[in-house]
mmCIF file of C-alpha atoms in Angstrom:
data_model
loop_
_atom_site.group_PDB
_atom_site.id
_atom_site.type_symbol
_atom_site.label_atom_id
_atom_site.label_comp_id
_atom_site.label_asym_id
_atom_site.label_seq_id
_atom_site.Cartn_x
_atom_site.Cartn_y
_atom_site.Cartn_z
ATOM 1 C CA UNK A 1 -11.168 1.593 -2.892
ATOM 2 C CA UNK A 2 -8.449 1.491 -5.488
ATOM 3 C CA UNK A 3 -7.023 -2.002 -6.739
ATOM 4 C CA UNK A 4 -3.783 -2.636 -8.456
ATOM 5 C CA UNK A 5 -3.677 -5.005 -11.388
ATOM 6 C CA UNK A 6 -0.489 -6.641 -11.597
ATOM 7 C CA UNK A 7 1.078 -6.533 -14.976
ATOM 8 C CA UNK A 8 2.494 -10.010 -14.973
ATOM 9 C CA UNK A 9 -0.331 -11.980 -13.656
ATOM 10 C CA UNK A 10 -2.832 -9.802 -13.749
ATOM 11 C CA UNK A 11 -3.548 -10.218 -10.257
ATOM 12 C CA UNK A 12 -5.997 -7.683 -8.866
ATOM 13 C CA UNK A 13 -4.104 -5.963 -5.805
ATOM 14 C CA UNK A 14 -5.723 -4.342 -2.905
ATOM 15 C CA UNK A 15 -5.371 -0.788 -2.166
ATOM 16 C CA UNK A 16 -1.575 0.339 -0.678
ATOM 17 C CA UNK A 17 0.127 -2.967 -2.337
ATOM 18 C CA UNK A 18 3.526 -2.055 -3.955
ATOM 19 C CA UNK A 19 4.381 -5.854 -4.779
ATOM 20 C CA UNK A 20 1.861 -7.862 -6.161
ATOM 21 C CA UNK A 21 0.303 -10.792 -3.582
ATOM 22 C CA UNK A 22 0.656 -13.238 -6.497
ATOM 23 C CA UNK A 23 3.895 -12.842 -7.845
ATOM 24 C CA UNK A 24 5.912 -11.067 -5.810
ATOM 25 C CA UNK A 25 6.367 -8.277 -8.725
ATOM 26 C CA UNK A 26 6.721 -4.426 -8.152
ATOM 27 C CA UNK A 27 3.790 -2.755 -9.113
ATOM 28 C CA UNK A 28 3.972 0.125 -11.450
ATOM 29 C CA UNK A 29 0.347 1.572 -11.072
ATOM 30 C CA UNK A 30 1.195 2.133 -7.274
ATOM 31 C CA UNK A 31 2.001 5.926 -7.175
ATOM 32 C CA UNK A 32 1.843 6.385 -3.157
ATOM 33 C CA UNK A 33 1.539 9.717 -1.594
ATOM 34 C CA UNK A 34 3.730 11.501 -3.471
ATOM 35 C CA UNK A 35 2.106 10.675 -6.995
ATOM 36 C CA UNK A 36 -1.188 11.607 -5.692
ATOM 37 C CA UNK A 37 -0.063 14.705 -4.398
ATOM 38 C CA UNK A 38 1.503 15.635 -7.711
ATOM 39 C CA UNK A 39 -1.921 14.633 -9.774
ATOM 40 C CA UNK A 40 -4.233 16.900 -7.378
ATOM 41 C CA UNK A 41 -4.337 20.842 -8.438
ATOM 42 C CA UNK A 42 -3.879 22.224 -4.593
ATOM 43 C CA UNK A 43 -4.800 25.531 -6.096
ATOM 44 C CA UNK A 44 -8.349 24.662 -6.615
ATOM 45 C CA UNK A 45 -8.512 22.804 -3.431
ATOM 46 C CA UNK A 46 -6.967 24.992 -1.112
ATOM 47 C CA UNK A 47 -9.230 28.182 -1.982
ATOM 48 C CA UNK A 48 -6.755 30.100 -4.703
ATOM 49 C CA UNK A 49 -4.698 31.684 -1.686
ATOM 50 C CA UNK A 50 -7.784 32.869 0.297
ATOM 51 C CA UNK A 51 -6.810 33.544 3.789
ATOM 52 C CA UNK A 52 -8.047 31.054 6.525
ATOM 53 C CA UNK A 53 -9.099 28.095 4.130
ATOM 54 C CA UNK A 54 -6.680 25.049 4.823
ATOM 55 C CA UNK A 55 -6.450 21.795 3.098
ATOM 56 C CA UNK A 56 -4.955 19.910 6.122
ATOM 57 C CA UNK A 57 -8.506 18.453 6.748
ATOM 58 C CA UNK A 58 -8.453 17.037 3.674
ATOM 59 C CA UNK A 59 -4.975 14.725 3.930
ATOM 60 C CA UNK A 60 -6.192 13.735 7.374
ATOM 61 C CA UNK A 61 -7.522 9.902 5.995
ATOM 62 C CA UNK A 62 -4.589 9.547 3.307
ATOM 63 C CA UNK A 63 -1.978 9.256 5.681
ATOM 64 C CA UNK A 64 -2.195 5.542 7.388
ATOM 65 C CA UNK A 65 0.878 5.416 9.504
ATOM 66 C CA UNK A 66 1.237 7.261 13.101
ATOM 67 C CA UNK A 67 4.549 8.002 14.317
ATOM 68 C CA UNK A 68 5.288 5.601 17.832
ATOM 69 C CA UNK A 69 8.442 5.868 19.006
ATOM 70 C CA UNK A 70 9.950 6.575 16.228
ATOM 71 C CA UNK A 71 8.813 3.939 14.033
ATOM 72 C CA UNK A 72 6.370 3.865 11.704
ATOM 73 C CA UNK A 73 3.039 1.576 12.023
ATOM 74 C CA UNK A 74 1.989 -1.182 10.072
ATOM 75 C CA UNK A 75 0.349 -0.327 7.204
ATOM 76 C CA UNK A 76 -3.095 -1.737 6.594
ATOM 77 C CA UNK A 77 -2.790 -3.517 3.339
ATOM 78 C CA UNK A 78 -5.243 -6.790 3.499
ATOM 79 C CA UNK A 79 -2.811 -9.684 2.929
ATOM 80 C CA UNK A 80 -4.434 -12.604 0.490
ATOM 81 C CA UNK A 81 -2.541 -15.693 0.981
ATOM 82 C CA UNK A 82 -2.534 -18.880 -1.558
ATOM 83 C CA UNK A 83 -4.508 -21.598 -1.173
ATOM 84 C CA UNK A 84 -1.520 -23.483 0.649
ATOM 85 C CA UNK A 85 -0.927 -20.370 3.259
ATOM 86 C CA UNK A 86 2.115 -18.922 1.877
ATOM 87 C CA UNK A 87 1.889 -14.956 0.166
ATOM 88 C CA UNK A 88 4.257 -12.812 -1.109
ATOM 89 C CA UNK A 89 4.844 -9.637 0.954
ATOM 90 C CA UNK A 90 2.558 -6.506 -0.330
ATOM 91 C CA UNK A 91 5.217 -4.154 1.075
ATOM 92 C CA UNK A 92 8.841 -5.334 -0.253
ATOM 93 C CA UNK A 93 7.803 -8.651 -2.596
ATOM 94 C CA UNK A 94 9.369 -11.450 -0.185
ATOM 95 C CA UNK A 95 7.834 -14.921 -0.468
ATOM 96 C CA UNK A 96 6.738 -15.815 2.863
ATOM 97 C CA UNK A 97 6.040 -19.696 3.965
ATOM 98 C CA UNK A 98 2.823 -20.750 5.228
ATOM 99 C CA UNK A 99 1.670 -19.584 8.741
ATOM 100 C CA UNK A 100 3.807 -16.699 8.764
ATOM 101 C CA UNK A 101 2.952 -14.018 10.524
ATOM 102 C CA UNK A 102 6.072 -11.319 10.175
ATOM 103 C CA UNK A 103 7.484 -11.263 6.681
ATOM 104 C CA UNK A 104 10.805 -12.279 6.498
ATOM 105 C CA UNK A 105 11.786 -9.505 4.070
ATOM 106 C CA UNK A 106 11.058 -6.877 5.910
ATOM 107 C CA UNK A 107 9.711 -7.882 8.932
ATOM 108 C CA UNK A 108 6.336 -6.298 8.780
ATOM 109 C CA UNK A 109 3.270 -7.650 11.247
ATOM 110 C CA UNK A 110 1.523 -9.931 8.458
ATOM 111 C CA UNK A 111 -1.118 -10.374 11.375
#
């Protein structure tokens, strides 16, 4: 499981976090999907061109969303609050009061 160490604080994010739980800053480790994608060598992967061999299989676990209606599901970031309840949104950075369950930023289940 990868972790994202927040410049600024040097909070240690979990895994999928763009903004950091602590501070509320954009994380610039995060590459997402796309990033990933560009660091792999599909070449190797998907058999040098050989017919028949797919790399589908292998994607099947790095995409976390499903397509309802749609929208998008939650994501499945774990949210740490602070000791007095509040957190700062791990999707779009929003400071969120205590108890909250849908961030008011971007209205994500917090749940």
């Amino acid at each position: 499981m990868n972790h994202y160490i927040c410049e600024k604080c040097e909070f240690d994010n979990p895994e999928g976090s763009i903004f950091c739980q602590n501070c509320g800053e954009k994380l610039k480790n995060n590459k997402g999907l796309k990033g990933f994608l560009k660091e792999i060598d599909l070449g190797v992967v998907a058999g040098n061109g050989m017919k028949g061999v797919s790399i589908a299989p292998l994607f099947s676990d790095t995409v976390s969303g499903k397509r309802t209606s749609g929208k998008e599901q939650e994501g499945t970031v774990k949210i740490i609050r602070k000791k007095d309840g509040t957190f700062y949104c791990p999707y779009c950075g929003t400071f969120n009061k205590q108890h909250s369950m849908i961030c008011s930023g971007c209205g994500k289940n917090m749940g």
